[in-house]
XYZ file of N, CA, C and O in Angstrom:
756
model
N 157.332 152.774 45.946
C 155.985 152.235 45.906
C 155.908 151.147 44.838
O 156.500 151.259 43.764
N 155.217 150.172 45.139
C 155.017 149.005 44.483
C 154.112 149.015 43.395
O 153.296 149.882 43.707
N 153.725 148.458 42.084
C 152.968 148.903 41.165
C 152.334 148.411 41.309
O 152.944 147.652 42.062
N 151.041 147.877 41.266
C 149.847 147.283 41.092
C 149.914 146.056 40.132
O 150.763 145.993 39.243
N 149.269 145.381 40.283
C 149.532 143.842 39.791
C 148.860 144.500 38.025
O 148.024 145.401 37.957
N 149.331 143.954 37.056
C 148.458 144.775 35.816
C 148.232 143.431 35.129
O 148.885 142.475 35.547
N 147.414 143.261 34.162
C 146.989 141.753 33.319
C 147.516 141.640 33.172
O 148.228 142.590 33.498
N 148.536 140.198 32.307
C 149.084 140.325 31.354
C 148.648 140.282 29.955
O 147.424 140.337 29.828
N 149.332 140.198 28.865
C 148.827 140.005 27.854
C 147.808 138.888 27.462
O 146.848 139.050 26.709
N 148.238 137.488 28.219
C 146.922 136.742 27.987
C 145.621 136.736 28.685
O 144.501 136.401 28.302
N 146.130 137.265 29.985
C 144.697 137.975 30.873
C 143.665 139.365 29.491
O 142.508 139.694 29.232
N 144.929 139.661 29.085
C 143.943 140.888 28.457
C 143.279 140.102 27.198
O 142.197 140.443 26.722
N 143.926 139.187 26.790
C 143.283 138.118 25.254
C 142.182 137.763 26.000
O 141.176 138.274 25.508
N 141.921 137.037 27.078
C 141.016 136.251 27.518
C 139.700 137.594 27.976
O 138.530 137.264 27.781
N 139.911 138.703 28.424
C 139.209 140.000 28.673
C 138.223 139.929 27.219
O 136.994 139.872 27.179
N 139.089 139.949 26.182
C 138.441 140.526 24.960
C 137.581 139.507 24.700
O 136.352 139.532 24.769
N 138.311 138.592 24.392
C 137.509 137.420 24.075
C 135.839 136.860 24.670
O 134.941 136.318 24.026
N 135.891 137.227 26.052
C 134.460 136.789 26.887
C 133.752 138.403 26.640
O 132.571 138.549 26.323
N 134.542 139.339 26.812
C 133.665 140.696 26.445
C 133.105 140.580 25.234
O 131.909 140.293 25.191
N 133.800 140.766 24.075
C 133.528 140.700 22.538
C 134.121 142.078 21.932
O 133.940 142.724 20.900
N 134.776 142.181 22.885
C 135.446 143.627 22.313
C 136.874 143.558 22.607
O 137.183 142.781 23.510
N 137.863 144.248 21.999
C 139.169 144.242 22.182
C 139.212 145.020 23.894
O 138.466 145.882 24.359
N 140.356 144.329 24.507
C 140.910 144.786 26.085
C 141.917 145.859 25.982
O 142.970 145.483 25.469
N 141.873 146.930 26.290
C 143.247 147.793 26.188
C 143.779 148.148 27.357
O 143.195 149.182 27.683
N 144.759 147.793 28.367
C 145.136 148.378 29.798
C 145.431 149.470 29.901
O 146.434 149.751 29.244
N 144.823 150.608 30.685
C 145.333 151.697 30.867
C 146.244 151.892 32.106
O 146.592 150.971 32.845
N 146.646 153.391 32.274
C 147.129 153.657 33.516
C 146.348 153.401 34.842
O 146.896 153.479 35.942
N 144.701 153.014 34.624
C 144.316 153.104 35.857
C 143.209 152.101 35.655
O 142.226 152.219 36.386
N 143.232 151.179 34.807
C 142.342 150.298 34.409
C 142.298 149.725 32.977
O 143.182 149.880 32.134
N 141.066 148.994 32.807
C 140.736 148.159 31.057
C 139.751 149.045 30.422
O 138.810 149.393 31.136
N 139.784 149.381 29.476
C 138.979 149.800 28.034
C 138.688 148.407 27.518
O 139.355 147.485 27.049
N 137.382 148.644 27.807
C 136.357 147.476 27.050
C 135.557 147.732 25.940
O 134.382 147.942 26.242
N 135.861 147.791 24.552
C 134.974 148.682 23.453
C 134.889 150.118 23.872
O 135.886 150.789 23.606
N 133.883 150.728 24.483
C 133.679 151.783 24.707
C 134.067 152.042 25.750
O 134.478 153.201 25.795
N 134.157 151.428 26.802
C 133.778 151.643 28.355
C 135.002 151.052 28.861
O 135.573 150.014 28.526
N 135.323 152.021 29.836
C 136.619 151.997 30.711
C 136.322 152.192 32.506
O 135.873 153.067 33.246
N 136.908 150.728 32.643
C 136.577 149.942 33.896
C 137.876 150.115 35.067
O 139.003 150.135 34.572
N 137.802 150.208 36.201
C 138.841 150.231 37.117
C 139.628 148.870 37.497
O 138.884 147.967 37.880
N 140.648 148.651 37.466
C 141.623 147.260 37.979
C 142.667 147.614 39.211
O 143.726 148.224 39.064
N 142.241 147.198 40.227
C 142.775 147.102 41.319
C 142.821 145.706 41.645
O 142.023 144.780 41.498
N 144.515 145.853 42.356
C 144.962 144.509 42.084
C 144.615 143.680 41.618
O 143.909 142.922 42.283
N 144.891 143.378 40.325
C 144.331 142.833 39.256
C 143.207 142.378 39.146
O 143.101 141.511 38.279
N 141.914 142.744 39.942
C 140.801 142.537 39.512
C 140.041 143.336 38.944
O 140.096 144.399 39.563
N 139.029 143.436 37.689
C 138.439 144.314 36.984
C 137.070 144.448 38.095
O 136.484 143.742 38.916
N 137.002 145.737 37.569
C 135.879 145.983 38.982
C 134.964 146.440 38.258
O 135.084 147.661 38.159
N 133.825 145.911 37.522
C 132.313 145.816 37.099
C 131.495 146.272 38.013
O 130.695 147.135 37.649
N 131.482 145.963 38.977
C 129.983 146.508 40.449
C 129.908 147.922 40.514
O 130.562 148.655 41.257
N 129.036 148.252 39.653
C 128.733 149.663 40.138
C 127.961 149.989 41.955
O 128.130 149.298 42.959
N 127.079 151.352 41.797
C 126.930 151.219 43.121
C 125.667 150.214 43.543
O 125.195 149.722 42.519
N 125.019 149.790 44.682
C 123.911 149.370 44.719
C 122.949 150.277 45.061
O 123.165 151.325 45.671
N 121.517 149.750 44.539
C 120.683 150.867 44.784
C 120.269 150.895 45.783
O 120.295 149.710 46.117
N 119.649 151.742 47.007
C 118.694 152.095 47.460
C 117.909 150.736 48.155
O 117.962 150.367 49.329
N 117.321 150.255 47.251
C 116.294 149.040 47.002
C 117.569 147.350 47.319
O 117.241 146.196 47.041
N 118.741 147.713 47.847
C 119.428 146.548 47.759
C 119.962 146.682 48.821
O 121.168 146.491 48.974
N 119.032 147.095 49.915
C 120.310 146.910 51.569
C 120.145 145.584 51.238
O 121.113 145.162 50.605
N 119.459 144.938 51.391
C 119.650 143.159 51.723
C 120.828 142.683 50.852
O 121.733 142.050 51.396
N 120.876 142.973 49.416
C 121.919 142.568 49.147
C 123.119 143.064 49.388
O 124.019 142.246 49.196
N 123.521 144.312 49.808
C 124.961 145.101 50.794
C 125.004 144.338 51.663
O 126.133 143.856 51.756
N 123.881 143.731 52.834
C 124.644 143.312 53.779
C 124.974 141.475 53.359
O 125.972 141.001 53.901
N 124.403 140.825 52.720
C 125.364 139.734 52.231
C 126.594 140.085 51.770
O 127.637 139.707 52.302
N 126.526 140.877 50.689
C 128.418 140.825 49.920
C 128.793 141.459 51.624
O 129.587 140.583 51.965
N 128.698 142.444 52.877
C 129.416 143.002 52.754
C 129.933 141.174 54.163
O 130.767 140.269 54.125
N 129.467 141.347 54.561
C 129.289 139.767 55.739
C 130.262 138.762 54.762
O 131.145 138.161 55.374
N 130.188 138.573 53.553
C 130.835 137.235 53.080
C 131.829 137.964 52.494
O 132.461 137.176 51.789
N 132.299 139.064 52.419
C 133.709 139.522 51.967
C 134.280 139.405 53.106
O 135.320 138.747 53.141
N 133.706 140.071 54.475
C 134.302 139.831 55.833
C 134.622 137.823 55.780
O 135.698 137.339 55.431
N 133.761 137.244 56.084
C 134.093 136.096 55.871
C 135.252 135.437 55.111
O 136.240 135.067 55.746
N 135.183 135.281 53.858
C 136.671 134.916 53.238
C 137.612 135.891 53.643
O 138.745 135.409 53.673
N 137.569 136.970 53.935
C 138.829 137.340 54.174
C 139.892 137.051 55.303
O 141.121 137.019 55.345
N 138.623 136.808 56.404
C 138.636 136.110 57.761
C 139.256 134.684 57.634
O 140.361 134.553 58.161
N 138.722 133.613 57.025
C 139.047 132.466 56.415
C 139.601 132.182 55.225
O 139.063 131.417 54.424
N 140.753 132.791 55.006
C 140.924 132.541 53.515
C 141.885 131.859 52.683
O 142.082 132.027 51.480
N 142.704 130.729 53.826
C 143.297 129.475 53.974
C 142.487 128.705 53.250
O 141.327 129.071 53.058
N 143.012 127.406 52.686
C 142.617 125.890 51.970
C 142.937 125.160 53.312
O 144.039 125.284 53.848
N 141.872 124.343 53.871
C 141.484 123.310 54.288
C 141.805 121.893 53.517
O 141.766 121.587 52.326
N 142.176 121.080 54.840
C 141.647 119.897 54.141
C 140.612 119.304 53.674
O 140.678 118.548 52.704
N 139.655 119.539 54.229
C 138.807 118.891 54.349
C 137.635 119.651 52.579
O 136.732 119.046 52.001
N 138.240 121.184 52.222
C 137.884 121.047 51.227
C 137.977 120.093 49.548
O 137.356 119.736 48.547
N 138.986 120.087 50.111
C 139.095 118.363 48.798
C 137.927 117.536 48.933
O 137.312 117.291 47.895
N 137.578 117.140 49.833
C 136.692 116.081 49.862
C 135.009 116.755 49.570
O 134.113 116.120 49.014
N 134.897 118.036 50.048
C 133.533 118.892 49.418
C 133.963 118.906 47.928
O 133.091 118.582 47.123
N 134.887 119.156 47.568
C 135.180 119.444 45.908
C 134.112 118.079 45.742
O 132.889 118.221 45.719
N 134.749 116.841 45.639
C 134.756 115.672 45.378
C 133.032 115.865 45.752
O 132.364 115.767 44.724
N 132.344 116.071 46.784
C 130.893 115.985 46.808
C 130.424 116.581 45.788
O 129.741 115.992 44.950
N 130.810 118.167 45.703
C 129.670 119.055 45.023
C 130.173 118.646 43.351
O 129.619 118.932 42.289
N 131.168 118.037 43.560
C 131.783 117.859 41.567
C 131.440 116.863 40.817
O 131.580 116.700 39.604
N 130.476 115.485 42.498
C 130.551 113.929 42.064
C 130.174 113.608 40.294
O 130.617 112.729 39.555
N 129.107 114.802 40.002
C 129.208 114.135 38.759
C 129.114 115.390 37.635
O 128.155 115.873 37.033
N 130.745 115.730 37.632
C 131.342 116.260 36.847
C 132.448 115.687 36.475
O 133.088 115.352 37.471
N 133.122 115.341 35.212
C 134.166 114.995 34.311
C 135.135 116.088 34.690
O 135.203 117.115 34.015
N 135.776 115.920 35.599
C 136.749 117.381 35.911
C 137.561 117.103 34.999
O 137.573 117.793 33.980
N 138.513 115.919 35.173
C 139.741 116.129 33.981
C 139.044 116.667 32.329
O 139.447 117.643 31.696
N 138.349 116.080 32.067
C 137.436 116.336 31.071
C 137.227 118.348 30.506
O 137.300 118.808 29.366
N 137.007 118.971 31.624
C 137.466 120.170 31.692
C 138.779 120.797 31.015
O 138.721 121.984 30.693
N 140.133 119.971 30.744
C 140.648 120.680 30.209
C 140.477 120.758 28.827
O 139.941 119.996 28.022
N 141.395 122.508 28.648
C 141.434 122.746 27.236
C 139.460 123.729 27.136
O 139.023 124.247 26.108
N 138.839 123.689 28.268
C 137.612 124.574 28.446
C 137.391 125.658 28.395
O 138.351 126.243 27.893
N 136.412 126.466 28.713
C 136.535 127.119 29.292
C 134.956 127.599 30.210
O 133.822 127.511 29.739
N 135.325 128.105 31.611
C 135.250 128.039 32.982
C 135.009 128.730 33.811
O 136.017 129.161 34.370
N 133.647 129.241 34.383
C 133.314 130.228 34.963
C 133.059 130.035 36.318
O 131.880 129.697 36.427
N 133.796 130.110 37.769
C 133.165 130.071 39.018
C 132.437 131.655 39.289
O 133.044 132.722 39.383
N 131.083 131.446 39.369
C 130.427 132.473 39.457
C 129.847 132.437 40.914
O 128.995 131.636 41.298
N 130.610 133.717 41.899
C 130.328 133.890 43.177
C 131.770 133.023 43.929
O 131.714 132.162 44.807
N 132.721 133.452 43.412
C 134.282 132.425 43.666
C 134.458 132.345 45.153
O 134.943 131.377 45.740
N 133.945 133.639 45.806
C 134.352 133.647 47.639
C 135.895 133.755 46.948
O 136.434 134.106 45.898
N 136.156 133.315 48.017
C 138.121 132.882 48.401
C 138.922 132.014 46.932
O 140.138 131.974 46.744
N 138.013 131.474 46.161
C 138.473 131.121 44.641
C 138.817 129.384 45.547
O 139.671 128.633 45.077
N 138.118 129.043 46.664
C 139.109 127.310 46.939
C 138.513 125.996 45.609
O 139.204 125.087 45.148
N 137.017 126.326 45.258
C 137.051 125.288 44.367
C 137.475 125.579 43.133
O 137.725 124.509 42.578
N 137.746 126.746 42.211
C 138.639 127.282 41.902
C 140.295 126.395 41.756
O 140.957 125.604 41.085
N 140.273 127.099 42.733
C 141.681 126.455 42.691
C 142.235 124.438 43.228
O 143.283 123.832 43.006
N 141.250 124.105 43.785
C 141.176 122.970 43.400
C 141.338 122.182 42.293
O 142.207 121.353 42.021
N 139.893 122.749 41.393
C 139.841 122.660 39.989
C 141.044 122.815 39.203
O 141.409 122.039 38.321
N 141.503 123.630 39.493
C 142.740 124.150 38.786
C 144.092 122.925 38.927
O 144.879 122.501 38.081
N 143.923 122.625 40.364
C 145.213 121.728 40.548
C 144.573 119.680 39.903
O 145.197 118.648 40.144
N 143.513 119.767 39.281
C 143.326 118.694 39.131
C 142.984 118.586 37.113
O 142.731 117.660 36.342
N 143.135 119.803 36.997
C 142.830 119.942 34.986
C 143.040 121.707 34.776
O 143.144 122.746 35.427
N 143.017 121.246 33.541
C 143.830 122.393 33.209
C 142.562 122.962 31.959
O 142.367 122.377 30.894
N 141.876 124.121 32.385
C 140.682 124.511 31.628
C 141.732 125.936 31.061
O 142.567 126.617 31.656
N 141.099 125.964 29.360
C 141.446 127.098 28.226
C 142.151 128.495 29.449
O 143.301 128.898 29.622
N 141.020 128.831 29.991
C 141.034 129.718 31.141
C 140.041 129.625 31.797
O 139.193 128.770 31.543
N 139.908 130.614 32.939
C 139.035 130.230 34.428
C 138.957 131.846 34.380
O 139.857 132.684 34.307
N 137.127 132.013 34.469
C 136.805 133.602 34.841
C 135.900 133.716 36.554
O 134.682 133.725 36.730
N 136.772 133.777 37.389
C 136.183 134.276 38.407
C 135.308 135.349 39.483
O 135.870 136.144 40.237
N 134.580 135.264 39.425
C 133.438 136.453 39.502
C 133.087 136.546 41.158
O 133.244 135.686 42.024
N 132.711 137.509 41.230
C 132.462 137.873 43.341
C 131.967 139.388 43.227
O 132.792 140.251 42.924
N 130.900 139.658 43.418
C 130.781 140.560 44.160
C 131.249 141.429 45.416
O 131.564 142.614 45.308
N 131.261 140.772 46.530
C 132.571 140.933 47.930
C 133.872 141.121 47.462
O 134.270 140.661 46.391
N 134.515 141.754 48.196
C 135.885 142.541 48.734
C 136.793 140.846 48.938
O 137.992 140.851 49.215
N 135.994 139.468 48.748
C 136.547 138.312 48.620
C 137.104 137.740 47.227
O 137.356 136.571 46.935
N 137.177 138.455 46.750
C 137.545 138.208 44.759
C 138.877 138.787 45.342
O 139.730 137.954 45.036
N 139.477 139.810 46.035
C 140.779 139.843 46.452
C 141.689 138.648 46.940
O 142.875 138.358 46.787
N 140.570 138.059 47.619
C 141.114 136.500 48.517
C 141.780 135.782 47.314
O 142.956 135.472 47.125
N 140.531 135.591 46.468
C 140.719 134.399 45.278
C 141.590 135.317 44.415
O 142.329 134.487 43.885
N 142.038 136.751 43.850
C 143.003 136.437 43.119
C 144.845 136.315 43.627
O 145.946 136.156 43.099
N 144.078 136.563 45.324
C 145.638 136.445 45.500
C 146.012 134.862 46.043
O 147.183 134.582 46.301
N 145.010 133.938 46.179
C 144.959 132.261 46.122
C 145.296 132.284 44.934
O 146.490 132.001 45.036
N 145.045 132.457 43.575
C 145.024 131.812 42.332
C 145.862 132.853 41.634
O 145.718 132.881 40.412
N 146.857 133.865 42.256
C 147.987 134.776 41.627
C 148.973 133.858 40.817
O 149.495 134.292 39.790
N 149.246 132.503 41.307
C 150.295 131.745 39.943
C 149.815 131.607 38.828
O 150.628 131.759 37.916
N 148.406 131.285 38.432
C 147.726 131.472 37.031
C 147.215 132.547 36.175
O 146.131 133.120 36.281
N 148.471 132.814 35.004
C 147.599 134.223 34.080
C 146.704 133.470 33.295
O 146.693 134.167 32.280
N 145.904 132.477 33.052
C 144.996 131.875 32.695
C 143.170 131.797 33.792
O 142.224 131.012 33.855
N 143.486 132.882 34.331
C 142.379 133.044 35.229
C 142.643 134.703 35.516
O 143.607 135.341 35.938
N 141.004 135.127 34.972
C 140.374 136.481 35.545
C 139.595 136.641 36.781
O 138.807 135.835 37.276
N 140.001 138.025 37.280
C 139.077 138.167 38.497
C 138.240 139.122 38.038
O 138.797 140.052 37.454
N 136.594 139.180 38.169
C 135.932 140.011 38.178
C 135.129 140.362 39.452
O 134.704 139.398 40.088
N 134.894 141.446 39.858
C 134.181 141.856 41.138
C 132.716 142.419 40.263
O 132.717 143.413 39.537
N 131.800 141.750 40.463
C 130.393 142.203 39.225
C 129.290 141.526 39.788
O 129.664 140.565 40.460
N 127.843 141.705 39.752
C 126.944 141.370 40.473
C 126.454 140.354 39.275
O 126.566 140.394 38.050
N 125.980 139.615 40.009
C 125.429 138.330 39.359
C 124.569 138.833 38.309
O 124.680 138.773 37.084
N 123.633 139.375 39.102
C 122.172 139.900 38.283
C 122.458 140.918 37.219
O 121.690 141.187 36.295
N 123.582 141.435 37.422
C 124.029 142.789 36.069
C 124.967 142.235 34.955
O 125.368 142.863 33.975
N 125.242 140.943 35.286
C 126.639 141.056 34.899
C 126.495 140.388 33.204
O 125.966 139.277 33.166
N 126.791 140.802 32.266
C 126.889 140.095 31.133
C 128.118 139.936 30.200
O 128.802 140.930 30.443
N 128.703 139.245 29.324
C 129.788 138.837 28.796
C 129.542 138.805 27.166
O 130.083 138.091 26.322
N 128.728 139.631 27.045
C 128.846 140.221 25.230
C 128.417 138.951 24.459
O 128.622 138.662 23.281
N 127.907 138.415 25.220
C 127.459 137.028 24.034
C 127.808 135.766 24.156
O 127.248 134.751 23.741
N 129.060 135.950 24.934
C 130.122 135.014 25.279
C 129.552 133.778 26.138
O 128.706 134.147 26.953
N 129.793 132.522 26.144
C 128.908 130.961 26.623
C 130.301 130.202 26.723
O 131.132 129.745 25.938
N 130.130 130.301 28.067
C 131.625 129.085 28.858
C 130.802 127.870 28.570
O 129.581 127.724 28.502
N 131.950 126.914 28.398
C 131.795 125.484 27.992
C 131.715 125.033 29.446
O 132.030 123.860 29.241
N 131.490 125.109 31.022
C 131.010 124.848 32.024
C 131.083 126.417 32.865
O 131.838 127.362 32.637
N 129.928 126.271 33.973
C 130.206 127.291 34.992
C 129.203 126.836 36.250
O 128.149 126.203 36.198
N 129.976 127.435 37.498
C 129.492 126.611 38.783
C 128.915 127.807 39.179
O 128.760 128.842 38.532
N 128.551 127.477 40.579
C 128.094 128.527 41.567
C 127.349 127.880 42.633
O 126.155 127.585 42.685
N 128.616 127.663 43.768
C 128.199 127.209 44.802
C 128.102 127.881 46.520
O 128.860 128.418 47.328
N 127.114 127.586 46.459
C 126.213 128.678 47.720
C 126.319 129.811 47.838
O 126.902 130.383 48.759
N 125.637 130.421 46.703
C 125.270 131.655 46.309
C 124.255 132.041 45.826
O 123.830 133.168 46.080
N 123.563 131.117 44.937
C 121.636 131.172 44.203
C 121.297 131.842 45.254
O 121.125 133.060 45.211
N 121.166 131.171 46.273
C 120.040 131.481 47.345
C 120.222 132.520 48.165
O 119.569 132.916 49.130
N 121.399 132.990 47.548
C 121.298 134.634 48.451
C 121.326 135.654 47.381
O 121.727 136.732 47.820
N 121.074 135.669 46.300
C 120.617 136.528 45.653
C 119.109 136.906 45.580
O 118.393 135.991 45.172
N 118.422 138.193 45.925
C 117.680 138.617 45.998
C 116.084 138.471 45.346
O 114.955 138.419 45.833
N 116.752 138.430 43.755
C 116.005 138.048 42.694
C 115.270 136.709 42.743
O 114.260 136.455 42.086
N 115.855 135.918 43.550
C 115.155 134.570 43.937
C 116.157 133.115 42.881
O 116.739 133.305 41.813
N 116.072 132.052 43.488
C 116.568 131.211 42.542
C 116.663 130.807 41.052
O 117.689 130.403 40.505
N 115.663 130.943 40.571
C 114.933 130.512 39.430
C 115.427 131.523 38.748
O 116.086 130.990 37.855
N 115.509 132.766 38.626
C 115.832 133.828 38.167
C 117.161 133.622 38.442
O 117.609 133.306 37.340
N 118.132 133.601 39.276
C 119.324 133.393 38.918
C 119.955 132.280 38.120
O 120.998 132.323 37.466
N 119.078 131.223 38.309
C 119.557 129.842 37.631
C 119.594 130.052 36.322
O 120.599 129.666 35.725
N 118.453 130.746 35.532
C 117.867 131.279 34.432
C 119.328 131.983 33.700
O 119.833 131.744 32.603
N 119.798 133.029 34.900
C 120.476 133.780 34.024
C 122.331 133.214 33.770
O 123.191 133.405 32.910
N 122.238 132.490 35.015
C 123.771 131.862 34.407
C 123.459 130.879 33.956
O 124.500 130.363 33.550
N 121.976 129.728 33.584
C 122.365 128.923 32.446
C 122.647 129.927 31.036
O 123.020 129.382 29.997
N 122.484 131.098 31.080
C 122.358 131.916 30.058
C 124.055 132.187 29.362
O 124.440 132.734 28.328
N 124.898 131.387 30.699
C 126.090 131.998 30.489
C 126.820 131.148 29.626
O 127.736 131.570 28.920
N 126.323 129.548 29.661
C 126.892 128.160 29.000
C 126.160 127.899 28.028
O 125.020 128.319 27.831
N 126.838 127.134 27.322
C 126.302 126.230 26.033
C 125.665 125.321 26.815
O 125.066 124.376 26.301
């Protein structure tokens, strides 16, 4: 039997660092300060259950995990969306950053990004069973985390990426736009 993909040591530096607490890998997951989280194939798995009050949001993650997993090839034609949704972002400018795609899907702008600058590290976030897609697209970089964590719960100990995206995802969070916009400008300087 094959072992499970485990951080490495700079995956676990970069853990501590956006948490605010030291990362410790266990046999069956990360110790975060107090709290000990599950890692399957190398993604840390934050999403607890949903409540009750969140079919609407079950059936998005569960439809767009089906989706990327379904589609979870690079296109050509995504280069040229990069280039739309990035027109006025300083990508090279990005390196030496650090970089949050929040709601990654399949990780393609992600990894775009990646092949055009080189950011401190890259924390990738998904709710959906599609954060599998993106860490096994973006498996050559230990300079990029996968987290599976809900937008609306999710917090990083204090921690403020020097950029973070999130594309076509606001509007399917429940909470409404404004309220999500609110909380990941919360995430950057």
């Amino acid at each position: 039997m094959t072992e499970p993909p485990r951080l490495t040591p700079r995956q676990l530096d970069i853990v501590g660092e956006i948490f605010g607490a030291a990362a410790i890998q266990t046999d069956t997951g990360i110790r975060i300060g107090d709290k000990t989280w599950p890692v399957v194939d190398g993604v840390i798995i934050l999403d607890g259950a949903l409540g009750t009050d969140e079919a609407a949001k079950a059936e998005v993650i569960r439809s767009f995990g089906s989706e990327w997993e379904s589609f979870s090839q690079m296109a050509p034609e995504h280069q040229q969306e990069f280039d739309s949704y990035f027109d006025h972002v300083d990508v090279p400018a990005l390196a030496g950053k650090t970089v949050a795609d929040l709601g990654c899907g399949m990780g393609r702008w992600s990894r775009i990004l990646l092949e055009r600058t080189r950011p401190r590290f890259l924390v990738c976030v998904d709710l959906s069973d599609a954060i599998f897609v993106a860490r096994h697209n973006l498996a050559a970089h230990d300079d990029v985390i996968f987290i599976k964590a809900d937008l609306e719960k999710l917090t990083f100990g204090g921690f403020r990426f020097d950029f973070a995206f999130s594309l076509g995802v606001l509007h399917h969070i429940p909470g409404g736009i404004d309220r999500a916009l609110a909380r990941i400008a919360g995430y950057c300087d």
